[in-house]
PDB file of C-alpha atoms in Angstrom:
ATOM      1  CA  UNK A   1      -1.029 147.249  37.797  1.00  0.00           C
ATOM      2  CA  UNK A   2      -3.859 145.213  39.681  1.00  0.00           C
ATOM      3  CA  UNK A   3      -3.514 142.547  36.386  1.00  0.00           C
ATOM      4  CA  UNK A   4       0.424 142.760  36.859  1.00  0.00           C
ATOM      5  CA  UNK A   5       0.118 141.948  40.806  1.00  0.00           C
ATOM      6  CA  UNK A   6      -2.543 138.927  40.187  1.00  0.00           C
ATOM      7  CA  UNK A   7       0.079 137.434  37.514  1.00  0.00           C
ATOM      8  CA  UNK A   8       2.818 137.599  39.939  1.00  0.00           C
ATOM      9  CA  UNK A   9       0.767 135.890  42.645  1.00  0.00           C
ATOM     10  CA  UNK A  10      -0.587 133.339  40.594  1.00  0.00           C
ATOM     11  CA  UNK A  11       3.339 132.849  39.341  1.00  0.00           C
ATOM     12  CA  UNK A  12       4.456 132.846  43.142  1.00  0.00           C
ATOM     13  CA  UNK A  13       1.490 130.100  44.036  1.00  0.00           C
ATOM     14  CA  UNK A  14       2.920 127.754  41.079  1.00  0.00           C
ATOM     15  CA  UNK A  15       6.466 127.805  42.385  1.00  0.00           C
ATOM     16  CA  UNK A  16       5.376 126.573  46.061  1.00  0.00           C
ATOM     17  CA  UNK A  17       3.407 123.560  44.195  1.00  0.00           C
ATOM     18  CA  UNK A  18       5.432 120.436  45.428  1.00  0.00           C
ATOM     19  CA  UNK A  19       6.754 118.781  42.769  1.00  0.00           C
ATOM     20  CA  UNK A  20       4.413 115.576  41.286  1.00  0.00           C
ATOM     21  CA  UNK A  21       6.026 112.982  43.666  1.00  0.00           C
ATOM     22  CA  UNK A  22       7.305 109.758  42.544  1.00  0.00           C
ATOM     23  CA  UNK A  23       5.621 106.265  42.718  1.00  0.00           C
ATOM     24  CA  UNK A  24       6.916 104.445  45.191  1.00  0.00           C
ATOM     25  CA  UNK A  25       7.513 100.291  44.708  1.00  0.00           C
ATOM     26  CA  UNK A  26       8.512  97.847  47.903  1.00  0.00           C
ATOM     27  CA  UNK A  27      10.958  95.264  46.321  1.00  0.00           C
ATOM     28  CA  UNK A  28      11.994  91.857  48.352  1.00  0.00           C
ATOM     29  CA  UNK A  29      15.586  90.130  46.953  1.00  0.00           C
ATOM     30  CA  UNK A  30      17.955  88.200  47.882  1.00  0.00           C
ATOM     31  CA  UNK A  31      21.466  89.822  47.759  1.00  0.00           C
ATOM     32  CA  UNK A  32      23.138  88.077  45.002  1.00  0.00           C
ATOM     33  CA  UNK A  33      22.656  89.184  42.373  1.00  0.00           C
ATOM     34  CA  UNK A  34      19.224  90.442  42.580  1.00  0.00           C
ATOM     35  CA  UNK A  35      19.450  93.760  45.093  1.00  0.00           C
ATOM     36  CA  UNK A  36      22.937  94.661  43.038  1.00  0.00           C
ATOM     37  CA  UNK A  37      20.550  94.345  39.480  1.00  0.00           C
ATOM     38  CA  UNK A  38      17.452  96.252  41.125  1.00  0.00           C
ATOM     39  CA  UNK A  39      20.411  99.230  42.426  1.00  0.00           C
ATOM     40  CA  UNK A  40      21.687  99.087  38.795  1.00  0.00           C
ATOM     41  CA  UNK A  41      17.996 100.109  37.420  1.00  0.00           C
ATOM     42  CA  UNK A  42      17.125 102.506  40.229  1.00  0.00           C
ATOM     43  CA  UNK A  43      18.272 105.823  38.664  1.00  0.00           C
ATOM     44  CA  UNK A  44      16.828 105.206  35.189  1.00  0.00           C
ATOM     45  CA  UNK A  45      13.313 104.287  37.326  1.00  0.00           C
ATOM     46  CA  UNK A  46      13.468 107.275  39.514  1.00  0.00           C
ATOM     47  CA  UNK A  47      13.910 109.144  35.759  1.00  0.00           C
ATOM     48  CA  UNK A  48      10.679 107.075  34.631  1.00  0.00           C
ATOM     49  CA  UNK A  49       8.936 108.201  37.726  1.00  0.00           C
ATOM     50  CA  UNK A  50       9.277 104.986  40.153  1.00  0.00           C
ATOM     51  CA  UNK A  51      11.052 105.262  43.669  1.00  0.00           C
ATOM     52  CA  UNK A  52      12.404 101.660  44.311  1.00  0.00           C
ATOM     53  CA  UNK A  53      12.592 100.762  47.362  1.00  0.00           C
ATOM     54  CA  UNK A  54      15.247  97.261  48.213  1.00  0.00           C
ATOM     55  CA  UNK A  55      14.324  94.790  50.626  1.00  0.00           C
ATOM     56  CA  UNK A  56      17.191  92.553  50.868  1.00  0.00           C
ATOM     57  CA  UNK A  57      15.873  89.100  52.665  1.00  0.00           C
ATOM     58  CA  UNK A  58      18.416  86.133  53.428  1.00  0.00           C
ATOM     59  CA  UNK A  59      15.086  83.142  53.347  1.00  0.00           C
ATOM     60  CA  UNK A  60      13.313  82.307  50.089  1.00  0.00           C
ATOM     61  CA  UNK A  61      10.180  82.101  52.388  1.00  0.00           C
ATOM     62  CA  UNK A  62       9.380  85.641  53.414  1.00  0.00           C
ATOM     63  CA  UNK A  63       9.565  87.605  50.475  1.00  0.00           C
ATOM     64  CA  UNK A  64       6.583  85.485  49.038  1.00  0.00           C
ATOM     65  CA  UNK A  65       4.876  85.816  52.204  1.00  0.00           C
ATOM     66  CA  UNK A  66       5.598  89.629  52.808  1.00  0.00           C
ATOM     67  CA  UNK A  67       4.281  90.409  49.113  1.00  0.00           C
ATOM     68  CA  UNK A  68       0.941  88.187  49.158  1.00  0.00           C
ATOM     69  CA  UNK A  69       0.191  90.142  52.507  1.00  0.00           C
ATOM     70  CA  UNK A  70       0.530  93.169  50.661  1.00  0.00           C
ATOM     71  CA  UNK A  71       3.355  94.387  52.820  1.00  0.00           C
ATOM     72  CA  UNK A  72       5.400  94.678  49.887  1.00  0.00           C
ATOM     73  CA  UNK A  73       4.735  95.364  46.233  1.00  0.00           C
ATOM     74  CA  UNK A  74       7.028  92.249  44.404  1.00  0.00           C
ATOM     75  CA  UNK A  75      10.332  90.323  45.089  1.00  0.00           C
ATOM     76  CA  UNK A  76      12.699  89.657  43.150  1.00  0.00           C
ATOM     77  CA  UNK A  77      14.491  86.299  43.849  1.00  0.00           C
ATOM     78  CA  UNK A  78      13.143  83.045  42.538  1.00  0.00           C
ATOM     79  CA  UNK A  79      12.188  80.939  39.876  1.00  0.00           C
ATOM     80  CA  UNK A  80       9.190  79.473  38.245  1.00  0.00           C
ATOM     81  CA  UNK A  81       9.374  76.033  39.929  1.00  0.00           C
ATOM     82  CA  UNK A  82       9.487  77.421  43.445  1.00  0.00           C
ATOM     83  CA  UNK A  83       7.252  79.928  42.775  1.00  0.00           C
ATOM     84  CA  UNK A  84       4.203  77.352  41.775  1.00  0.00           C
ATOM     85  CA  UNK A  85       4.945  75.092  44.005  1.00  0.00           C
ATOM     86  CA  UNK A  86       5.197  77.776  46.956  1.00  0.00           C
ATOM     87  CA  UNK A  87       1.228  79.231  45.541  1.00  0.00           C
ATOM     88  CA  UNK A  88       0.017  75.285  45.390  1.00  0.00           C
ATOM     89  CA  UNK A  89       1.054  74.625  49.005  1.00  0.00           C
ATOM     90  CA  UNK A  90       0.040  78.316  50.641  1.00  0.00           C
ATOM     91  CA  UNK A  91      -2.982  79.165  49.116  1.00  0.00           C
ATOM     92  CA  UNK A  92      -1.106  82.069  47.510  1.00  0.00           C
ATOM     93  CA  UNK A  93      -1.682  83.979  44.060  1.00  0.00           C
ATOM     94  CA  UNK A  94       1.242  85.627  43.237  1.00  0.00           C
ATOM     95  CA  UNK A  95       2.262  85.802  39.510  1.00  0.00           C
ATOM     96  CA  UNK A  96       5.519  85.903  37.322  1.00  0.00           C
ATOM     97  CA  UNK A  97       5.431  89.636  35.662  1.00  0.00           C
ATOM     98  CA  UNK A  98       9.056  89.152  33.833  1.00  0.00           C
ATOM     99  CA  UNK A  99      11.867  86.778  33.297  1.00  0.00           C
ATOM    100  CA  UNK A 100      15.205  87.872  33.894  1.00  0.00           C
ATOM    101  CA  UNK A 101      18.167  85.432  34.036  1.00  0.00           C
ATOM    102  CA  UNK A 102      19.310  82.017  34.782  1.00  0.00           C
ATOM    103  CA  UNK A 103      21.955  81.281  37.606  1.00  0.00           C
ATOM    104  CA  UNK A 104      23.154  77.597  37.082  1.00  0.00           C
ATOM    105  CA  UNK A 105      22.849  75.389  39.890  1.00  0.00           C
ATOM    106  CA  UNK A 106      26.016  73.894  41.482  1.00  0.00           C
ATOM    107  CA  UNK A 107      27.666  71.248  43.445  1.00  0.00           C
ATOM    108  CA  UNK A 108      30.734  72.147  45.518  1.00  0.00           C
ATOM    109  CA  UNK A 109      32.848  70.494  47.782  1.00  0.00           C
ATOM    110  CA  UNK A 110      36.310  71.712  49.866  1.00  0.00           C
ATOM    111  CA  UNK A 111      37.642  68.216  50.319  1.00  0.00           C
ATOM    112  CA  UNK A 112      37.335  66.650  46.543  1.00  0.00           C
ATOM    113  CA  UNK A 113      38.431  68.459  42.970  1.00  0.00           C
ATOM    114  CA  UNK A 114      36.174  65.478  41.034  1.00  0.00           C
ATOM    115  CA  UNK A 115      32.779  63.735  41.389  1.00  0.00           C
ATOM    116  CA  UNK A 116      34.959  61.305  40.471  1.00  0.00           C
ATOM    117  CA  UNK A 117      36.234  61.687  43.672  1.00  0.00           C
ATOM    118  CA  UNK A 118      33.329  61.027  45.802  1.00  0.00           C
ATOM    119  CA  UNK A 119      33.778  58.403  48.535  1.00  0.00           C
ATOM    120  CA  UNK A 120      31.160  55.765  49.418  1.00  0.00           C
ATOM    121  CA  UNK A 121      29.165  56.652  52.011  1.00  0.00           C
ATOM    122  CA  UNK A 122      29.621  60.771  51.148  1.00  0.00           C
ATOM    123  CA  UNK A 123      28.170  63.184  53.268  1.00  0.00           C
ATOM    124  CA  UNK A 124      26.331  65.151  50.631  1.00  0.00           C
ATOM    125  CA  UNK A 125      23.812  68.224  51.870  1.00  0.00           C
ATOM    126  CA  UNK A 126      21.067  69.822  49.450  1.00  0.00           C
ATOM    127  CA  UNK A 127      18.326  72.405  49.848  1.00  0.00           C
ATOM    128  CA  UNK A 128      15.654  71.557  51.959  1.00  0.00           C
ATOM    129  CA  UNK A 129      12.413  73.392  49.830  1.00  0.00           C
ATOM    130  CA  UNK A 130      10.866  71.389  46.892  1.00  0.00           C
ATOM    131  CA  UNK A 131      12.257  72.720  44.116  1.00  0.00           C
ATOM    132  CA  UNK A 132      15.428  73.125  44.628  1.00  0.00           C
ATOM    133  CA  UNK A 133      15.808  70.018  46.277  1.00  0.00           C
ATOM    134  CA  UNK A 134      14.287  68.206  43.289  1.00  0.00           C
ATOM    135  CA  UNK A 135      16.621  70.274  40.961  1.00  0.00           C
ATOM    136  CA  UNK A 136      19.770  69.417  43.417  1.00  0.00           C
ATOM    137  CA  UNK A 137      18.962  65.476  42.577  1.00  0.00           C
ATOM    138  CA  UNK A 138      18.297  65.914  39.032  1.00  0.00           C
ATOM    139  CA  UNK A 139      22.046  67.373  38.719  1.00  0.00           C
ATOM    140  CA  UNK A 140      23.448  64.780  41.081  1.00  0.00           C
ATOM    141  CA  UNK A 141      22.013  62.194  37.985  1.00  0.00           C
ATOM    142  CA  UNK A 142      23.011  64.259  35.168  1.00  0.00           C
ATOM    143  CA  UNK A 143      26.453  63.500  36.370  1.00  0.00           C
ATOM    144  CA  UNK A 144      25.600  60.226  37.283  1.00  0.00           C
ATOM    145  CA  UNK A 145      25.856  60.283  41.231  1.00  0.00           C
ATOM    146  CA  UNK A 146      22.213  58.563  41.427  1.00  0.00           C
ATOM    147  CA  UNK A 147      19.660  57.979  39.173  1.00  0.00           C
ATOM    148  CA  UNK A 148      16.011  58.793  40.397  1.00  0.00           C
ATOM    149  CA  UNK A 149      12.546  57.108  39.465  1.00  0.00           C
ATOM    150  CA  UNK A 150      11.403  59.195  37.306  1.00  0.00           C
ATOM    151  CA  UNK A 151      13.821  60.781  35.840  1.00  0.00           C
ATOM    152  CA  UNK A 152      12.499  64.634  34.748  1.00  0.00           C
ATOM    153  CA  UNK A 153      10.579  65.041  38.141  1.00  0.00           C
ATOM    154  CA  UNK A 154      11.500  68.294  39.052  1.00  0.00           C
ATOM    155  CA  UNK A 155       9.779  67.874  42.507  1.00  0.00           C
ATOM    156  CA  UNK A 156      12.125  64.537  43.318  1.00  0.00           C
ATOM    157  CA  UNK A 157      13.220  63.678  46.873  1.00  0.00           C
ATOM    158  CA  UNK A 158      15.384  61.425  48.556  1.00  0.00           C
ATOM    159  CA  UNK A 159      12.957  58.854  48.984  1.00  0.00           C
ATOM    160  CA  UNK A 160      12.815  58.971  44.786  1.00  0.00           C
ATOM    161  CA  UNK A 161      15.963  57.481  44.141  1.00  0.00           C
ATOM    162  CA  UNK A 162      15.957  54.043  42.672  1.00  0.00           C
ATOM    163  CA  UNK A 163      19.994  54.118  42.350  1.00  0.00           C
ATOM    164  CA  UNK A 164      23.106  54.698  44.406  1.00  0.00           C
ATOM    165  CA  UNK A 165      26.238  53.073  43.355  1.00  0.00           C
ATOM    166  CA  UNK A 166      28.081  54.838  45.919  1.00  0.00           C
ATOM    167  CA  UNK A 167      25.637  54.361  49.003  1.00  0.00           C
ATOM    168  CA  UNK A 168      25.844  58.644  49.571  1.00  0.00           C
ATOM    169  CA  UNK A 169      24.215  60.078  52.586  1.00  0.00           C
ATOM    170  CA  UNK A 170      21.116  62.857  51.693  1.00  0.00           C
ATOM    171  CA  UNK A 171      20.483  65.673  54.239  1.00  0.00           C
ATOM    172  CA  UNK A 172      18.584  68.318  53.599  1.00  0.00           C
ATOM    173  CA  UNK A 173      19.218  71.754  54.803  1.00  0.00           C
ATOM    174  CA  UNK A 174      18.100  75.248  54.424  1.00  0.00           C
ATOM    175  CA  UNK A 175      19.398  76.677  50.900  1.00  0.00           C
ATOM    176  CA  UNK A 176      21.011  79.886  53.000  1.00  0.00           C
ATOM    177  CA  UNK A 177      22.956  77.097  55.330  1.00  0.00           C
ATOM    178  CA  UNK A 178      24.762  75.323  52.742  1.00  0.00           C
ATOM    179  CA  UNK A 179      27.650  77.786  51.910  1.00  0.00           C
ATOM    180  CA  UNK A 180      28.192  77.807  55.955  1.00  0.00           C
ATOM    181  CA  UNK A 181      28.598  74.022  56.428  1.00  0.00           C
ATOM    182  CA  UNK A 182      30.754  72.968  52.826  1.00  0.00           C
ATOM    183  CA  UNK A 183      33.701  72.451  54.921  1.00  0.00           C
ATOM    184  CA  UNK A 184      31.638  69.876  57.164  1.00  0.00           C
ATOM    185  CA  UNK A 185      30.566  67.456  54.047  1.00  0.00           C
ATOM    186  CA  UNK A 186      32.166  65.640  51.382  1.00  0.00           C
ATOM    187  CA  UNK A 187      29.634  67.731  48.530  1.00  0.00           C
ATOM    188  CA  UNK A 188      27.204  70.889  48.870  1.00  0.00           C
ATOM    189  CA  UNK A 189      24.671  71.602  45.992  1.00  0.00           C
ATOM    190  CA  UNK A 190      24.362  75.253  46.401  1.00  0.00           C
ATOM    191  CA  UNK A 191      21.976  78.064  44.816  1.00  0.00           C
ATOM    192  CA  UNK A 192      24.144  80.415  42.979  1.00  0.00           C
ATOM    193  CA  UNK A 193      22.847  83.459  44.992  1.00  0.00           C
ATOM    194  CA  UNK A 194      24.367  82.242  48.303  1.00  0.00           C
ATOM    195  CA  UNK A 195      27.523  80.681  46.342  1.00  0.00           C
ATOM    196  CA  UNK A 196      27.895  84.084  44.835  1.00  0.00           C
ATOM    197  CA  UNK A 197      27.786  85.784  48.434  1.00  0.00           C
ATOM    198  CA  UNK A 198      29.853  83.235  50.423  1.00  0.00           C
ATOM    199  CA  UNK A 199      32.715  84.273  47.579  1.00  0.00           C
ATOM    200  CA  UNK A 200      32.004  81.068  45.363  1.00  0.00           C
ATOM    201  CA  UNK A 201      32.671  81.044  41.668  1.00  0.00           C
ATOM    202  CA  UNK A 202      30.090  78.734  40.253  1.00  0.00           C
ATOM    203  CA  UNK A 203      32.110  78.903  36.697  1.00  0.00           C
ATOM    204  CA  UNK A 204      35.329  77.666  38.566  1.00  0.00           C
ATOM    205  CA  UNK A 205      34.525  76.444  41.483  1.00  0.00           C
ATOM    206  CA  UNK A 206      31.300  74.226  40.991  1.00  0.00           C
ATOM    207  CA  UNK A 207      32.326  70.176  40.356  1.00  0.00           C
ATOM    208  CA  UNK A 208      29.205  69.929  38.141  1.00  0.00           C
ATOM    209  CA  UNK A 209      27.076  72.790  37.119  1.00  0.00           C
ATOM    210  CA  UNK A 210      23.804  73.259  34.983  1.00  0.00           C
ATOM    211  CA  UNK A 211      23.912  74.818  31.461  1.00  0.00           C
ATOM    212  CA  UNK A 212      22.368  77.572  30.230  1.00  0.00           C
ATOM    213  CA  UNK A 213      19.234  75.726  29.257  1.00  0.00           C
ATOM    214  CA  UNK A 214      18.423  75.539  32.794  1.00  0.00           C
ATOM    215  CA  UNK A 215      14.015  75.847  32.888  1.00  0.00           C
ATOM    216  CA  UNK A 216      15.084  77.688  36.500  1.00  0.00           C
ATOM    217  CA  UNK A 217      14.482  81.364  35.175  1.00  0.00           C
ATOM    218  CA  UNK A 218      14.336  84.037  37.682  1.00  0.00           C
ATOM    219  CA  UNK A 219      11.248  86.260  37.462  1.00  0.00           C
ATOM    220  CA  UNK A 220      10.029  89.287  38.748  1.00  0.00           C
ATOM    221  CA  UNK A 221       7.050  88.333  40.570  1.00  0.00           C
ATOM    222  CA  UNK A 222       3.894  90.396  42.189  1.00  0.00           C
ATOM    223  CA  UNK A 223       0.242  89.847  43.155  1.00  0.00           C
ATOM    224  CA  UNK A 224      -2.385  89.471  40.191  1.00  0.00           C
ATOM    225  CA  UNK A 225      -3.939  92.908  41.613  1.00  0.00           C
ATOM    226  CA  UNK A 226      -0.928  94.655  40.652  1.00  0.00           C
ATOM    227  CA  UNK A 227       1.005  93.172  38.106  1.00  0.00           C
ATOM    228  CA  UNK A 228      -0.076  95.379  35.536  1.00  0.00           C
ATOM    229  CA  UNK A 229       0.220  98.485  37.708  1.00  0.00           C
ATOM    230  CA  UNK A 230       2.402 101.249  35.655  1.00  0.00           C
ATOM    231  CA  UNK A 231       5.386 101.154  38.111  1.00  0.00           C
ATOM    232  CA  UNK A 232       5.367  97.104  38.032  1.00  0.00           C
ATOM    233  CA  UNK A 233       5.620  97.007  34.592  1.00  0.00           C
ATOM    234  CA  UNK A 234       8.111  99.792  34.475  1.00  0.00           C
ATOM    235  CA  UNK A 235      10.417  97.849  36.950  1.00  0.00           C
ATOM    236  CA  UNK A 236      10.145  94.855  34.247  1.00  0.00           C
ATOM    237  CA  UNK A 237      10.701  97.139  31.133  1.00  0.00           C
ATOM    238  CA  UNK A 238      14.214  98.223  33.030  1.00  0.00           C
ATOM    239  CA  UNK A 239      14.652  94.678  34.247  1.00  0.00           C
ATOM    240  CA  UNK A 240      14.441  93.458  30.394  1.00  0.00           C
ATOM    241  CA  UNK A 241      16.696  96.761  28.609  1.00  0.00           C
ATOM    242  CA  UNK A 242      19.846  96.168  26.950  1.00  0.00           C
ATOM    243  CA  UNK A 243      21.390  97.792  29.683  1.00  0.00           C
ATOM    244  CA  UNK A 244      20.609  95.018  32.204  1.00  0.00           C
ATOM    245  CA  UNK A 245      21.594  92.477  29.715  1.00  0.00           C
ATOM    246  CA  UNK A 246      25.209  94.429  29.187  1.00  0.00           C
ATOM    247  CA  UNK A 247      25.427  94.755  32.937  1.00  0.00           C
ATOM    248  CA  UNK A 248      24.693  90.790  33.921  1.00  0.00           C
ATOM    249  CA  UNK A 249      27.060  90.155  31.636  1.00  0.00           C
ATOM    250  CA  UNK A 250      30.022  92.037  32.404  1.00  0.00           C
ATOM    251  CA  UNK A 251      29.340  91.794  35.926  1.00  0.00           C
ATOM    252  CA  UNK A 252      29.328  88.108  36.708  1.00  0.00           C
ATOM    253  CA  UNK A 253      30.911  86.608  33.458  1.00  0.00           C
ATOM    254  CA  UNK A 254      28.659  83.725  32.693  1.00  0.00           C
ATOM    255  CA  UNK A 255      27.636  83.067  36.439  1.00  0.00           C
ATOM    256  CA  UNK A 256      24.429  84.456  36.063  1.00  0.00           C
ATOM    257  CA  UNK A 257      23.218  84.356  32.047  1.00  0.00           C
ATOM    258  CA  UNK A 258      20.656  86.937  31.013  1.00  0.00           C
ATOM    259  CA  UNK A 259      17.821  84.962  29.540  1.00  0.00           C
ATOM    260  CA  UNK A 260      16.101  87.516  27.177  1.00  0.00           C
ATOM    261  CA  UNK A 261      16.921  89.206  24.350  1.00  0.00           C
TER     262      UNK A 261
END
């Protein structure tokens, strides 16, 4: 009987044991699409053990800053360019853990249907960060708007371009602005994310847009003290599953391209 009571206790302890809790990840990412593919993986991650929890930022500024302060575990919302130029100019070590898809860049404009089109003197607006500045002028020459010194300089600026036929007018805004002011200039070039979420179709709407061999990959990105932590690298194992792949592709129909296998 004593034996019988002492297994029941020991049987009654066990039950009240909490179950082994989850790991818990901080993830920073832009809307479009990059919270909607980080909700897509959360339930198979909470199966593998990994809580995600979505940050969703509107400024490709903080979620660098918020992760190398270790207020956050990784973001989820730029490219390779931006993020060594953003390291090289803060000071920062932050580190690509996974690639995950391409969105091609566009230009956009609500008063013209063809570069053709353009006026002298345009109004035309780009992003106001390095890369994506640089990238905005290397489409403007692939479609021969200007042509810039050097001609593959990803890190161009206004001040870089040796040609323009049609005398166009360069501002440079921040990337999250441009959807907001189209109807205020002649042409926007706009980062698919914020075309995506001000209702743009970069497949139909965009005048000129980049191909899928875009170098602009957008990674997964932590600190190099915890990019090889177990839940990190079991965010970028669901970020790279056929799954994802099946999902970018259904879901925005060649506006964002999956970019592995």
């Amino acid at each position: 009987m004593k034996k019988l009571l002492t297994a029941l206790a020991a049987a009654a302890a066990l039950t009240t044991l909490p179950a082994l809790a989850a790991e818990k990840i901080s993830v920073a990412a832009t809307a479009v699409p990059h919270a909607e593919i980080l909700e897509f993986v959360k339930p198979a991650l909470a199966e593998d053990g990994v809580e995600l929890d979505i940050r969703v930022f509107t400024d490709y500024v903080q979620p660098n800053v918020q992760v190398a302060e270790k207020r956050l575990d990784a973001n989820f919302f730029q490219h390779l360019p931006y993020l060594e130029e953003f390291n090289s100019s803060r000071g920062t070590d932050l580190v690509s853990v996974a690639s995950v898809h391409v969105e091609p860049f566009g230009a956009y404009s609500s008063k013209i249907e063809s570069l053709d089109d353009l006026p002298e003197g345009a109004n035309v607006v780009i992003p106001n960060d390095a890369t994506n500045g640089g990238r905005a002028l290397l489409l403007l020459q692939k479609a021969g708007v200007i042509t810039l010194k050097d001609q593959g300089n990803i890190l161009s600026t206004p001040r870089d371009i040796a040609e323009n036929p049609k005398d166009i007018r360069i501002r440079e805004l921040e990337a999250a602005t441009l959807p907001r002011v189209l109807n205020q200039v002649d042409l926007a070039l706009i980062n698919t994310n914020y075309a995506l979420e001000a209702g743009l179709n970069p497949t139909e709407d965009a005048l000129v847009i980049e191909g899928a061999e875009s170098p602009y990959v957008n990674i997964l990105v932590a600190r190099s003290d915890n990019a090889e932590s177990d839940a990190i690298q079991k965010l970028a194992k669901a970020l790279n599953s056929p799954e994802v792949k099946a999902f970018i592709e259904e879901k925005y129909e060649g506006q964002v391209l999956p970019t592995f296998e």
